[in-house]
PDB file of C-alpha atoms in Angstrom:
ATOM      1  CA  MET R   1      17.061 -14.136 -16.465  1.00  0.00           C
ATOM      2  CA  GLY R   2      19.238 -13.856 -13.395  1.00  0.00           C
ATOM      3  CA  ILE R   3      18.471 -15.998 -10.375  1.00  0.00           C
ATOM      4  CA  TYR R   4      14.668 -16.023 -10.807  1.00  0.00           C
ATOM      5  CA  ASP R   5      12.536 -17.789 -13.369  1.00  0.00           C
ATOM      6  CA  ALA R   6       9.258 -16.023 -12.453  1.00  0.00           C
ATOM      7  CA  LEU R   7       7.850 -12.943 -10.762  1.00  0.00           C
ATOM      8  CA  LEU R   8       4.907 -13.070  -8.355  1.00  0.00           C
ATOM      9  CA  VAL R   9       3.011  -9.836  -7.693  1.00  0.00           C
ATOM     10  CA  LEU R  10       1.579 -10.379  -4.213  1.00  0.00           C
ATOM     11  CA  SER R  11      -1.122  -8.008  -3.051  1.00  0.00           C
ATOM     12  CA  PHE R  12      -3.932  -7.473  -0.574  1.00  0.00           C
ATOM     13  CA  GLY R  13      -6.942  -8.207  -2.776  1.00  0.00           C
ATOM     14  CA  GLY R  14     -10.337  -6.599  -2.895  1.00  0.00           C
ATOM     15  CA  PRO R  15     -13.989  -7.291  -3.733  1.00  0.00           C
ATOM     16  CA  GLU R  16     -15.197  -7.089  -7.318  1.00  0.00           C
ATOM     17  CA  GLY R  17     -18.942  -6.863  -6.696  1.00  0.00           C
ATOM     18  CA  PRO R  18     -21.499  -6.218  -3.943  1.00  0.00           C
ATOM     19  CA  ASP R  19     -21.779  -9.895  -2.999  1.00  0.00           C
ATOM     20  CA  ASP R  20     -18.016 -10.110  -2.463  1.00  0.00           C
ATOM     21  CA  VAL R  21     -17.765  -7.331   0.111  1.00  0.00           C
ATOM     22  CA  MET R  22     -18.656  -9.097   3.367  1.00  0.00           C
ATOM     23  CA  PRO R  23     -16.837 -12.380   2.555  1.00  0.00           C
ATOM     24  CA  PHE R  24     -13.772 -10.337   1.641  1.00  0.00           C
ATOM     25  CA  LEU R  25     -13.893  -8.308   4.866  1.00  0.00           C
ATOM     26  CA  GLU R  26     -14.380 -11.487   6.892  1.00  0.00           C
ATOM     27  CA  ASN R  27     -11.184 -12.842   5.307  1.00  0.00           C
ATOM     28  CA  VAL R  28      -9.345  -9.648   6.217  1.00  0.00           C
ATOM     29  CA  VAL R  29     -10.279  -9.697   9.911  1.00  0.00           C
ATOM     30  CA  ARG R  30     -10.410 -13.454  10.544  1.00  0.00           C
ATOM     31  CA  GLY R  31      -9.190 -14.168  14.074  1.00  0.00           C
ATOM     32  CA  ARG R  32      -9.070 -10.520  15.142  1.00  0.00           C
ATOM     33  CA  GLY R  33     -12.380 -10.280  17.012  1.00  0.00           C
ATOM     34  CA  VAL R  34     -13.672  -7.326  14.999  1.00  0.00           C
ATOM     35  CA  PRO R  35     -17.390  -6.754  15.724  1.00  0.00           C
ATOM     36  CA  ARG R  36     -19.778  -7.315  12.832  1.00  0.00           C
ATOM     37  CA  GLU R  37     -21.204  -3.811  13.171  1.00  0.00           C
ATOM     38  CA  ARG R  38     -17.762  -2.406  12.369  1.00  0.00           C
ATOM     39  CA  LEU R  39     -17.520  -4.651   9.305  1.00  0.00           C
ATOM     40  CA  LEU R  40     -20.903  -3.388   8.147  1.00  0.00           C
ATOM     41  CA  GLU R  41     -19.666   0.193   8.533  1.00  0.00           C
ATOM     42  CA  VAL R  42     -16.579  -0.501   6.402  1.00  0.00           C
ATOM     43  CA  ALA R  43     -18.710  -2.436   3.918  1.00  0.00           C
ATOM     44  CA  GLU R  44     -20.679   0.737   3.244  1.00  0.00           C
ATOM     45  CA  HIS R  45     -17.507   2.372   1.935  1.00  0.00           C
ATOM     46  CA  TYR R  46     -17.216  -0.380  -0.666  1.00  0.00           C
ATOM     47  CA  GLN R  47     -20.914  -0.415  -1.484  1.00  0.00           C
ATOM     48  CA  SER R  48     -20.776   3.314  -2.209  1.00  0.00           C
ATOM     49  CA  PHE R  49     -18.448   2.344  -5.071  1.00  0.00           C
ATOM     50  CA  GLY R  50     -20.651  -0.486  -6.312  1.00  0.00           C
ATOM     51  CA  GLY R  51     -18.956  -3.059  -4.091  1.00  0.00           C
ATOM     52  CA  VAL R  52     -15.798  -2.906  -6.192  1.00  0.00           C
ATOM     53  CA  SER R  53     -12.321  -2.030  -4.960  1.00  0.00           C
ATOM     54  CA  PRO R  54     -10.056  -0.592  -7.669  1.00  0.00           C
ATOM     55  CA  ILE R  55      -7.085  -2.606  -6.409  1.00  0.00           C
ATOM     56  CA  ASN R  56      -7.648  -5.763  -8.458  1.00  0.00           C
ATOM     57  CA  GLU R  57      -8.019  -3.891 -11.738  1.00  0.00           C
ATOM     58  CA  GLN R  58      -4.914  -1.871 -10.918  1.00  0.00           C
ATOM     59  CA  ASN R  59      -2.970  -5.060 -10.205  1.00  0.00           C
ATOM     60  CA  ARG R  60      -4.114  -6.550 -13.503  1.00  0.00           C
ATOM     61  CA  ALA R  61      -2.833  -3.424 -15.246  1.00  0.00           C
ATOM     62  CA  LEU R  62       0.496  -3.658 -13.406  1.00  0.00           C
ATOM     63  CA  VAL R  63       0.910  -7.325 -14.347  1.00  0.00           C
ATOM     64  CA  GLU R  64       0.191  -6.537 -18.009  1.00  0.00           C
ATOM     65  CA  ALA R  65       2.677  -3.655 -17.928  1.00  0.00           C
ATOM     66  CA  LEU R  66       5.346  -5.906 -16.387  1.00  0.00           C
ATOM     67  CA  ARG R  67       5.003  -8.822 -18.804  1.00  0.00           C
ATOM     68  CA  PRO R  68       6.844  -7.190 -21.747  1.00  0.00           C
ATOM     69  CA  VAL R  69       9.756  -5.990 -19.582  1.00  0.00           C
ATOM     70  CA  ALA R  70      10.184  -8.505 -16.748  1.00  0.00           C
ATOM     71  CA  GLY R  71      12.034 -11.103 -18.803  1.00  0.00           C
ATOM     72  CA  VAL R  72      10.282 -13.903 -16.873  1.00  0.00           C
ATOM     73  CA  PRO R  73       6.649 -15.063 -16.549  1.00  0.00           C
ATOM     74  CA  VAL R  74       4.596 -12.776 -14.285  1.00  0.00           C
ATOM     75  CA  TYR R  75       1.975 -14.156 -11.884  1.00  0.00           C
ATOM     76  CA  TRP R  76      -0.432 -12.455  -9.505  1.00  0.00           C
ATOM     77  CA  GLY R  77      -1.926 -13.567  -6.193  1.00  0.00           C
ATOM     78  CA  ASN R  78      -3.698 -11.965  -3.215  1.00  0.00           C
ATOM     79  CA  ARG R  79      -3.886 -12.371   0.523  1.00  0.00           C
ATOM     80  CA  ASN R  80      -7.638 -11.877   0.956  1.00  0.00           C
ATOM     81  CA  TRP R  81      -9.457 -12.388  -2.355  1.00  0.00           C
ATOM     82  CA  HIS R  82      -9.293 -14.089  -5.731  1.00  0.00           C
ATOM     83  CA  PRO R  83      -6.857 -14.924  -7.156  1.00  0.00           C
ATOM     84  CA  PHE R  84      -5.612 -16.214  -3.806  1.00  0.00           C
ATOM     85  CA  GLY R  85      -1.854 -16.513  -3.451  1.00  0.00           C
ATOM     86  CA  GLU R  86      -1.979 -20.202  -2.614  1.00  0.00           C
ATOM     87  CA  ASP R  87      -3.881 -20.965  -5.852  1.00  0.00           C
ATOM     88  CA  THR R  88      -1.380 -18.951  -7.863  1.00  0.00           C
ATOM     89  CA  VAL R  89       1.602 -20.744  -6.302  1.00  0.00           C
ATOM     90  CA  ARG R  90       0.072 -24.133  -7.110  1.00  0.00           C
ATOM     91  CA  ARG R  91      -0.236 -22.990 -10.722  1.00  0.00           C
ATOM     92  CA  MET R  92       3.378 -21.849 -10.661  1.00  0.00           C
ATOM     93  CA  LYS R  93       4.382 -25.307  -9.431  1.00  0.00           C
ATOM     94  CA  ASP R  94       2.447 -26.929 -12.273  1.00  0.00           C
ATOM     95  CA  ASP R  95       4.224 -24.587 -14.700  1.00  0.00           C
ATOM     96  CA  GLY R  96       7.598 -25.769 -13.432  1.00  0.00           C
ATOM     97  CA  VAL R  97       8.668 -22.533 -11.730  1.00  0.00           C
ATOM     98  CA  ARG R  98      11.637 -23.179  -9.453  1.00  0.00           C
ATOM     99  CA  LYS R  99      12.448 -19.802  -7.894  1.00  0.00           C
ATOM    100  CA  ALA R 100      10.323 -16.686  -8.006  1.00  0.00           C
ATOM    101  CA  ALA R 101      10.837 -13.121  -6.841  1.00  0.00           C
ATOM    102  CA  VAL R 102       7.881 -11.771  -4.865  1.00  0.00           C
ATOM    103  CA  PHE R 103       6.978  -8.140  -5.448  1.00  0.00           C
ATOM    104  CA  ALA R 104       4.744  -6.989  -2.593  1.00  0.00           C
ATOM    105  CA  THR R 105       2.490  -4.048  -3.420  1.00  0.00           C
ATOM    106  CA  SER R 106       3.701  -2.280  -0.295  1.00  0.00           C
ATOM    107  CA  ALA R 107       6.941  -0.323  -0.345  1.00  0.00           C
ATOM    108  CA  PHE R 108       7.846   0.216   3.295  1.00  0.00           C
ATOM    109  CA  ALA R 109       8.818  -1.504   6.539  1.00  0.00           C
ATOM    110  CA  GLY R 110       6.317  -2.468   9.223  1.00  0.00           C
ATOM    111  CA  TYR R 111       4.254  -5.434  10.286  1.00  0.00           C
ATOM    112  CA  SER R 112       1.325  -4.966   7.886  1.00  0.00           C
ATOM    113  CA  SER R 113       3.448  -3.530   5.093  1.00  0.00           C
ATOM    114  CA  CYS R 114       6.314  -6.048   5.195  1.00  0.00           C
ATOM    115  CA  ARG R 115       6.383  -8.764   7.886  1.00  0.00           C
ATOM    116  CA  GLN R 116       2.884  -9.954   7.009  1.00  0.00           C
ATOM    117  CA  TYR R 117       4.020 -10.574   3.433  1.00  0.00           C
ATOM    118  CA  TYR R 118       6.721 -12.909   4.773  1.00  0.00           C
ATOM    119  CA  GLU R 119       3.943 -14.695   6.678  1.00  0.00           C
ATOM    120  CA  ASP R 120       1.939 -14.885   3.440  1.00  0.00           C
ATOM    121  CA  ILE R 121       4.906 -16.423   1.649  1.00  0.00           C
ATOM    122  CA  ASP R 122       5.247 -19.089   4.344  1.00  0.00           C
ATOM    123  CA  ARG R 123       1.520 -19.794   4.210  1.00  0.00           C
ATOM    124  CA  ILE R 124       1.161 -20.084   0.433  1.00  0.00           C
ATOM    125  CA  SER R 125       4.351 -22.054  -0.228  1.00  0.00           C
ATOM    126  CA  VAL R 126       3.710 -25.652  -1.322  1.00  0.00           C
ATOM    127  CA  GLU R 127       5.861 -28.760  -1.115  1.00  0.00           C
ATOM    128  CA  GLY R 128       7.766 -29.185  -4.346  1.00  0.00           C
ATOM    129  CA  GLY R 129       6.730 -25.717  -5.440  1.00  0.00           C
ATOM    130  CA  PRO R 130       8.874 -22.709  -6.211  1.00  0.00           C
ATOM    131  CA  GLU R 131      11.135 -21.023  -3.698  1.00  0.00           C
ATOM    132  CA  LEU R 132       9.631 -17.588  -3.049  1.00  0.00           C
ATOM    133  CA  VAL R 133      11.948 -14.647  -2.303  1.00  0.00           C
ATOM    134  CA  LYS R 134      10.465 -11.333  -1.198  1.00  0.00           C
ATOM    135  CA  MET R 135      12.000  -8.275  -2.848  1.00  0.00           C
ATOM    136  CA  ARG R 136      13.384  -5.480  -0.692  1.00  0.00           C
ATOM    137  CA  HIS R 137      11.663  -2.260   0.358  1.00  0.00           C
ATOM    138  CA  TYR R 138      11.576   0.192  -2.518  1.00  0.00           C
ATOM    139  CA  GLY R 139      10.150   3.476  -1.232  1.00  0.00           C
ATOM    140  CA  GLU R 140      13.513   5.190  -1.782  1.00  0.00           C
ATOM    141  CA  HIS R 141      14.247   3.559  -5.151  1.00  0.00           C
ATOM    142  CA  PRO R 142      14.854   6.181  -7.862  1.00  0.00           C
ATOM    143  CA  GLY R 143      12.105   4.609  -9.982  1.00  0.00           C
ATOM    144  CA  PHE R 144       9.470   5.012  -7.268  1.00  0.00           C
ATOM    145  CA  VAL R 145      10.657   8.551  -6.526  1.00  0.00           C
ATOM    146  CA  ALA R 146      10.611   9.555 -10.197  1.00  0.00           C
ATOM    147  CA  ALA R 147       7.133   8.111 -10.714  1.00  0.00           C
ATOM    148  CA  MET R 148       5.732   9.927  -7.690  1.00  0.00           C
ATOM    149  CA  ALA R 149       7.427  13.189  -8.676  1.00  0.00           C
ATOM    150  CA  ASP R 150       5.728  12.972 -12.085  1.00  0.00           C
ATOM    151  CA  ARG R 151       2.382  12.311 -10.414  1.00  0.00           C
ATOM    152  CA  VAL R 152       2.826  15.396  -8.223  1.00  0.00           C
ATOM    153  CA  ARG R 153       3.793  17.561 -11.218  1.00  0.00           C
ATOM    154  CA  ALA R 154       0.599  16.522 -12.963  1.00  0.00           C
ATOM    155  CA  ALA R 155      -1.459  17.407  -9.877  1.00  0.00           C
ATOM    156  CA  LEU R 156       0.250  20.805  -9.591  1.00  0.00           C
ATOM    157  CA  ASP R 157      -0.528  21.436 -13.256  1.00  0.00           C
ATOM    158  CA  ARG R 158      -4.190  20.577 -12.715  1.00  0.00           C
ATOM    159  CA  LEU R 159      -4.313  22.878  -9.719  1.00  0.00           C
ATOM    160  CA  GLY R 160      -2.498  25.651 -11.535  1.00  0.00           C
ATOM    161  CA  ARG R 161      -0.541  26.528  -8.401  1.00  0.00           C
ATOM    162  CA  ASP R 162       3.187  25.799  -8.338  1.00  0.00           C
ATOM    163  CA  ASP R 163       3.371  26.960  -4.730  1.00  0.00           C
ATOM    164  CA  ALA R 164       0.782  24.504  -3.393  1.00  0.00           C
ATOM    165  CA  ARG R 165       1.644  22.814  -0.101  1.00  0.00           C
ATOM    166  CA  LEU R 166       2.564  19.152  -0.529  1.00  0.00           C
ATOM    167  CA  VAL R 167       0.860  16.955   2.047  1.00  0.00           C
ATOM    168  CA  PHE R 168       2.152  13.383   1.878  1.00  0.00           C
ATOM    169  CA  THR R 169      -0.152  10.720   3.297  1.00  0.00           C
ATOM    170  CA  ALA R 170       0.310   7.127   4.448  1.00  0.00           C
ATOM    171  CA  HIS R 171      -1.722   4.558   6.341  1.00  0.00           C
ATOM    172  CA  SER R 172      -1.793   5.261  10.056  1.00  0.00           C
ATOM    173  CA  ILE R 173      -0.761   2.404  12.335  1.00  0.00           C
ATOM    174  CA  PRO R 174      -0.720   2.003  16.123  1.00  0.00           C
ATOM    175  CA  VAL R 175       2.133   3.907  17.737  1.00  0.00           C
ATOM    176  CA  SER R 176       3.287   0.659  19.358  1.00  0.00           C
ATOM    177  CA  MET R 177       3.603  -0.921  15.889  1.00  0.00           C
ATOM    178  CA  ALA R 178       5.455   2.107  14.523  1.00  0.00           C
ATOM    179  CA  GLU R 179       7.919   1.937  17.408  1.00  0.00           C
ATOM    180  CA  THR R 180       8.836  -1.677  16.579  1.00  0.00           C
ATOM    181  CA  ALA R 181       9.001  -1.291  12.774  1.00  0.00           C
ATOM    182  CA  GLY R 182      12.377  -2.416  11.450  1.00  0.00           C
ATOM    183  CA  PRO R 183      15.327  -4.004  13.253  1.00  0.00           C
ATOM    184  CA  SER R 184      15.651  -1.165  15.759  1.00  0.00           C
ATOM    185  CA  GLY R 185      12.234   0.500  15.532  1.00  0.00           C
ATOM    186  CA  GLY R 186      10.800   3.574  13.853  1.00  0.00           C
ATOM    187  CA  LEU R 187      11.619   2.454  10.309  1.00  0.00           C
ATOM    188  CA  TYR R 188       8.080   2.851   8.876  1.00  0.00           C
ATOM    189  CA  GLU R 189       7.989   6.574   9.629  1.00  0.00           C
ATOM    190  CA  ALA R 190      11.645   7.112   8.768  1.00  0.00           C
ATOM    191  CA  GLN R 191      11.311   5.496   5.325  1.00  0.00           C
ATOM    192  CA  LEU R 192       8.159   7.465   4.532  1.00  0.00           C
ATOM    193  CA  ARG R 193       9.802  10.746   5.521  1.00  0.00           C
ATOM    194  CA  ARG R 194      12.816   9.898   3.411  1.00  0.00           C
ATOM    195  CA  SER R 195      10.634   9.099   0.379  1.00  0.00           C
ATOM    196  CA  ALA R 196       8.694  12.338   0.801  1.00  0.00           C
ATOM    197  CA  GLU R 197      11.944  14.295   1.035  1.00  0.00           C
ATOM    198  CA  LEU R 198      13.309  12.623  -2.113  1.00  0.00           C
ATOM    199  CA  VAL R 199      10.124  13.376  -4.078  1.00  0.00           C
ATOM    200  CA  SER R 200      10.206  17.002  -2.949  1.00  0.00           C
ATOM    201  CA  ARG R 201      13.863  17.270  -4.014  1.00  0.00           C
ATOM    202  CA  ALA R 202      13.111  15.650  -7.378  1.00  0.00           C
ATOM    203  CA  LEU R 203      10.593  18.437  -7.965  1.00  0.00           C
ATOM    204  CA  GLY R 204      13.250  21.043  -7.199  1.00  0.00           C
ATOM    205  CA  ARG R 205      11.227  22.425  -4.310  1.00  0.00           C
ATOM    206  CA  ASP R 206      12.583  24.024  -1.171  1.00  0.00           C
ATOM    207  CA  GLN R 207       9.180  24.691   0.424  1.00  0.00           C
ATOM    208  CA  PRO R 208       8.141  22.842   3.587  1.00  0.00           C
ATOM    209  CA  TRP R 209       6.035  19.715   3.190  1.00  0.00           C
ATOM    210  CA  ASP R 210       4.015  17.590   5.614  1.00  0.00           C
ATOM    211  CA  LEU R 211       3.627  13.877   6.337  1.00  0.00           C
ATOM    212  CA  VAL R 212       0.220  13.009   7.748  1.00  0.00           C
ATOM    213  CA  TRP R 213      -1.808   9.860   8.238  1.00  0.00           C
ATOM    214  CA  GLN R 214      -5.073   8.390   7.047  1.00  0.00           C
ATOM    215  CA  SER R 215      -7.349   5.384   7.443  1.00  0.00           C
ATOM    216  CA  ARG R 216      -7.022   5.029  11.217  1.00  0.00           C
ATOM    217  CA  SER R 217      -9.122   2.088  12.346  1.00  0.00           C
ATOM    218  CA  GLY R 218      -8.518   1.488  16.042  1.00  0.00           C
ATOM    219  CA  PRO R 219     -10.395   2.322  19.251  1.00  0.00           C
ATOM    220  CA  PRO R 220      -9.805   5.852  20.582  1.00  0.00           C
ATOM    221  CA  GLN R 221      -7.924   4.636  23.663  1.00  0.00           C
ATOM    222  CA  VAL R 222      -5.167   3.099  21.504  1.00  0.00           C
ATOM    223  CA  PRO R 223      -2.676   5.711  20.208  1.00  0.00           C
ATOM    224  CA  TRP R 224      -2.188   5.729  16.429  1.00  0.00           C
ATOM    225  CA  LEU R 225       0.078   7.894  14.308  1.00  0.00           C
ATOM    226  CA  GLU R 226      -1.259  11.441  13.941  1.00  0.00           C
ATOM    227  CA  PRO R 227      -2.263  13.939  12.615  1.00  0.00           C
ATOM    228  CA  ASP R 228      -5.101  12.585  10.519  1.00  0.00           C
ATOM    229  CA  VAL R 229      -5.204  14.094   7.042  1.00  0.00           C
ATOM    230  CA  CYS R 230      -8.646  15.651   7.517  1.00  0.00           C
ATOM    231  CA  ASP R 231      -7.668  17.201  10.858  1.00  0.00           C
ATOM    232  CA  HIS R 232      -4.512  18.531   9.232  1.00  0.00           C
ATOM    233  CA  LEU R 233      -6.438  20.178   6.397  1.00  0.00           C
ATOM    234  CA  ARG R 234      -8.574  22.022   8.952  1.00  0.00           C
ATOM    235  CA  LYS R 235      -5.471  23.489  10.600  1.00  0.00           C
ATOM    236  CA  ILE R 236      -3.096  24.025   7.708  1.00  0.00           C
ATOM    237  CA  ASP R 237      -1.961  27.527   6.761  1.00  0.00           C
ATOM    238  CA  ALA R 238      -1.778  27.187   2.990  1.00  0.00           C
ATOM    239  CA  GLY R 239      -3.443  28.705  -0.032  1.00  0.00           C
ATOM    240  CA  SER R 240      -3.737  25.363  -1.826  1.00  0.00           C
ATOM    241  CA  VAL R 241      -2.793  21.729  -1.244  1.00  0.00           C
ATOM    242  CA  VAL R 242      -1.720  18.665  -3.194  1.00  0.00           C
ATOM    243  CA  LEU R 243      -2.310  15.397  -1.355  1.00  0.00           C
ATOM    244  CA  VAL R 244       0.371  12.834  -2.207  1.00  0.00           C
ATOM    245  CA  PRO R 245      -0.478   9.232  -1.186  1.00  0.00           C
ATOM    246  CA  ILE R 246       3.176   8.268  -0.803  1.00  0.00           C
ATOM    247  CA  GLY R 247       2.321   5.223   1.317  1.00  0.00           C
ATOM    248  CA  PHE R 248       0.311   3.520  -1.448  1.00  0.00           C
ATOM    249  CA  VAL R 249       1.307   2.159  -4.851  1.00  0.00           C
ATOM    250  CA  SER R 250      -2.209   1.993  -6.342  1.00  0.00           C
ATOM    251  CA  ASP R 251      -5.414   4.013  -6.140  1.00  0.00           C
ATOM    252  CA  HIS R 252      -7.297   1.491  -4.039  1.00  0.00           C
ATOM    253  CA  MET R 253     -10.210   1.957  -1.655  1.00  0.00           C
ATOM    254  CA  GLU R 254      -8.367   3.792   1.088  1.00  0.00           C
ATOM    255  CA  VAL R 255      -7.203   6.317  -1.487  1.00  0.00           C
ATOM    256  CA  VAL R 256     -10.480   6.821  -3.317  1.00  0.00           C
ATOM    257  CA  TYR R 257     -12.586   6.903  -0.129  1.00  0.00           C
ATOM    258  CA  ASP R 258     -10.379   8.520   2.512  1.00  0.00           C
ATOM    259  CA  LEU R 259      -8.767  11.057   0.178  1.00  0.00           C
ATOM    260  CA  ASP R 260     -11.012  11.476  -2.866  1.00  0.00           C
ATOM    261  CA  THR R 261     -14.199  11.407  -0.793  1.00  0.00           C
ATOM    262  CA  GLU R 262     -13.595  12.419   2.833  1.00  0.00           C
ATOM    263  CA  ALA R 263     -10.584  14.714   2.479  1.00  0.00           C
ATOM    264  CA  LYS R 264     -12.014  16.277  -0.666  1.00  0.00           C
ATOM    265  CA  ALA R 265     -15.213  17.089   1.220  1.00  0.00           C
ATOM    266  CA  VAL R 266     -13.238  18.742   4.026  1.00  0.00           C
ATOM    267  CA  ALA R 267     -11.256  20.852   1.544  1.00  0.00           C
ATOM    268  CA  ALA R 268     -14.473  21.922  -0.186  1.00  0.00           C
ATOM    269  CA  GLU R 269     -16.006  22.860   3.168  1.00  0.00           C
ATOM    270  CA  LEU R 270     -12.946  25.012   3.919  1.00  0.00           C
ATOM    271  CA  GLY R 271     -12.775  26.535   0.441  1.00  0.00           C
ATOM    272  CA  LEU R 272      -9.249  25.116   0.153  1.00  0.00           C
ATOM    273  CA  PRO R 273      -8.144  24.391  -3.435  1.00  0.00           C
ATOM    274  CA  MET R 274      -6.899  20.794  -3.461  1.00  0.00           C
ATOM    275  CA  GLU R 275      -5.737  18.145  -5.902  1.00  0.00           C
ATOM    276  CA  ARG R 276      -4.745  14.562  -5.194  1.00  0.00           C
ATOM    277  CA  ALA R 277      -1.668  13.148  -6.915  1.00  0.00           C
ATOM    278  CA  ALA R 278      -2.048   9.740  -8.497  1.00  0.00           C
ATOM    279  CA  THR R 279      -0.161   6.774  -7.093  1.00  0.00           C
ATOM    280  CA  ALA R 280       2.718   5.105  -8.939  1.00  0.00           C
ATOM    281  CA  GLY R 281       0.368   2.578 -10.566  1.00  0.00           C
ATOM    282  CA  THR R 282       1.735   1.665 -14.008  1.00  0.00           C
ATOM    283  CA  HIS R 283       4.000   4.662 -14.441  1.00  0.00           C
ATOM    284  CA  PRO R 284       6.786   3.505 -16.815  1.00  0.00           C
ATOM    285  CA  ARG R 285       9.527   4.366 -14.336  1.00  0.00           C
ATOM    286  CA  PHE R 286       7.784   2.357 -11.609  1.00  0.00           C
ATOM    287  CA  VAL R 287       7.386  -0.625 -13.932  1.00  0.00           C
ATOM    288  CA  GLN R 288      11.062  -0.385 -14.879  1.00  0.00           C
ATOM    289  CA  MET R 289      11.914  -0.264 -11.170  1.00  0.00           C
ATOM    290  CA  VAL R 290      10.448  -3.744 -10.724  1.00  0.00           C
ATOM    291  CA  ARG R 291      12.630  -5.022 -13.563  1.00  0.00           C
ATOM    292  CA  GLU R 292      15.657  -3.435 -11.866  1.00  0.00           C
ATOM    293  CA  LEU R 293      14.784  -5.108  -8.554  1.00  0.00           C
ATOM    294  CA  LEU R 294      14.660  -8.449 -10.357  1.00  0.00           C
ATOM    295  CA  GLU R 295      18.250  -7.939 -11.447  1.00  0.00           C
ATOM    296  CA  GLU R 296      19.560  -7.219  -7.942  1.00  0.00           C
ATOM    297  CA  PRO R 297      21.243  -9.888  -5.803  1.00  0.00           C
ATOM    298  CA  GLU R 298      18.864 -11.864  -3.641  1.00  0.00           C
ATOM    299  CA  PRO R 299      18.082  -9.734  -0.565  1.00  0.00           C
ATOM    300  CA  ALA R 300      18.788 -11.029   2.901  1.00  0.00           C
ATOM    301  CA  PRO R 301      15.560 -11.874   4.737  1.00  0.00           C
ATOM    302  CA  CYS R 302      14.515  -9.676   7.620  1.00  0.00           C
ATOM    303  CA  PRO R 303      15.417 -11.033  11.074  1.00  0.00           C
ATOM    304  CA  LEU R 304      12.549 -12.719  12.892  1.00  0.00           C
ATOM    305  CA  THR R 305      12.612  -9.977  15.529  1.00  0.00           C
ATOM    306  CA  CYS R 306      11.939  -7.298  12.894  1.00  0.00           C
ATOM    307  CA  CYS R 307       8.434  -5.761  12.811  1.00  0.00           C
ATOM    308  CA  PRO R 308       6.861  -8.176  15.305  1.00  0.00           C
ATOM    309  CA  PRO R 309       3.160  -8.974  14.910  1.00  0.00           C
ATOM    310  CA  PRO R 310       0.771  -6.986  17.079  1.00  0.00           C
ATOM    311  CA  ARG R 311      -0.862  -8.603  20.051  1.00  0.00           C
ATOM    312  CA  ARG R 312      -4.350  -9.530  18.931  1.00  0.00           C
ATOM    313  CA  ARG R 313      -7.270  -8.721  21.170  1.00  0.00           C
ATOM    314  CA  PRO R 314     -10.966  -8.188  20.535  1.00  0.00           C
ATOM    315  CA  GLN R 315     -11.486  -4.538  19.648  1.00  0.00           C
ATOM    316  CA  PRO R 316     -13.644  -2.422  17.337  1.00  0.00           C
ATOM    317  CA  ALA R 317     -10.854  -1.929  14.839  1.00  0.00           C
ATOM    318  CA  ALA R 318     -11.732  -1.467  11.209  1.00  0.00           C
ATOM    319  CA  ALA R 319     -10.540  -3.870   8.590  1.00  0.00           C
ATOM    320  CA  ALA R 320      -7.793  -2.590   6.382  1.00  0.00           C
ATOM    321  CA  GLN R 321      -9.368  -1.620   3.092  1.00  0.00           C
ATOM    322  CA  ALA R 322      -8.141  -2.268  -0.393  1.00  0.00           C
TER     323      ALA R 322
END
């Protein structure tokens, strides 16, 4: 089909049992100077869920949903846990794959959400193996928008309040990283705001909505995108709220802990009726979107100056969770 003879779903990875948690987190933060006490703190989030991140099971479900519609063999690899991307690419080479599209489970611009996947592709490529081509950003694709609009409708139905305030959430990042996202800066925030606006329009709503941030993990002296979702809930003037994790494509640890645990507790404390919309996951329109991306012309790679990597320095920053 088209210019590709395989599809690689490339994701973050996550632990699948208590004994996996610390080795996984050590993979995530390797070379970043994160203190062990901070890793132990993050590890407790995983252990409270039995040491299992939902992300791997969700990726398995996505791969299975893609296989009947992709038109090419579908593979799956991770950055930080089994199946590692480099092992998957070696298997693809053995299978005779020549050129594969890479679908990153992150929809938006930014270092962690885009540039780092290019770095992954360089790292996992093998001599004589397939050429790997990263697909474009897809946060504004009609398939993603339609899937998220359906997820919000379902949450509104559960809440029983059509007038609930929509609060879109995404992973906070350092302000310095947000300012350099994209060729001319600011693209991470701009794309997220555009996606939120498109979802709101798809629902036929003209009420105001909010974009807030979650999962901040840096020292207090380093500015990160604000407001935090929990702080926002404490200040919001609304009779009810639907949280919409627009910045995530699966219900992984940062969704189930930061929203379903922490934010839910804040809403309960405030007596604020709240529901959380599901992520795109395996919504049929989202799955079809991937097929449509496969049929597009090969995207031009981002310029090397786009979304530059952050300067690494020892700091008590939390590992990104999955």
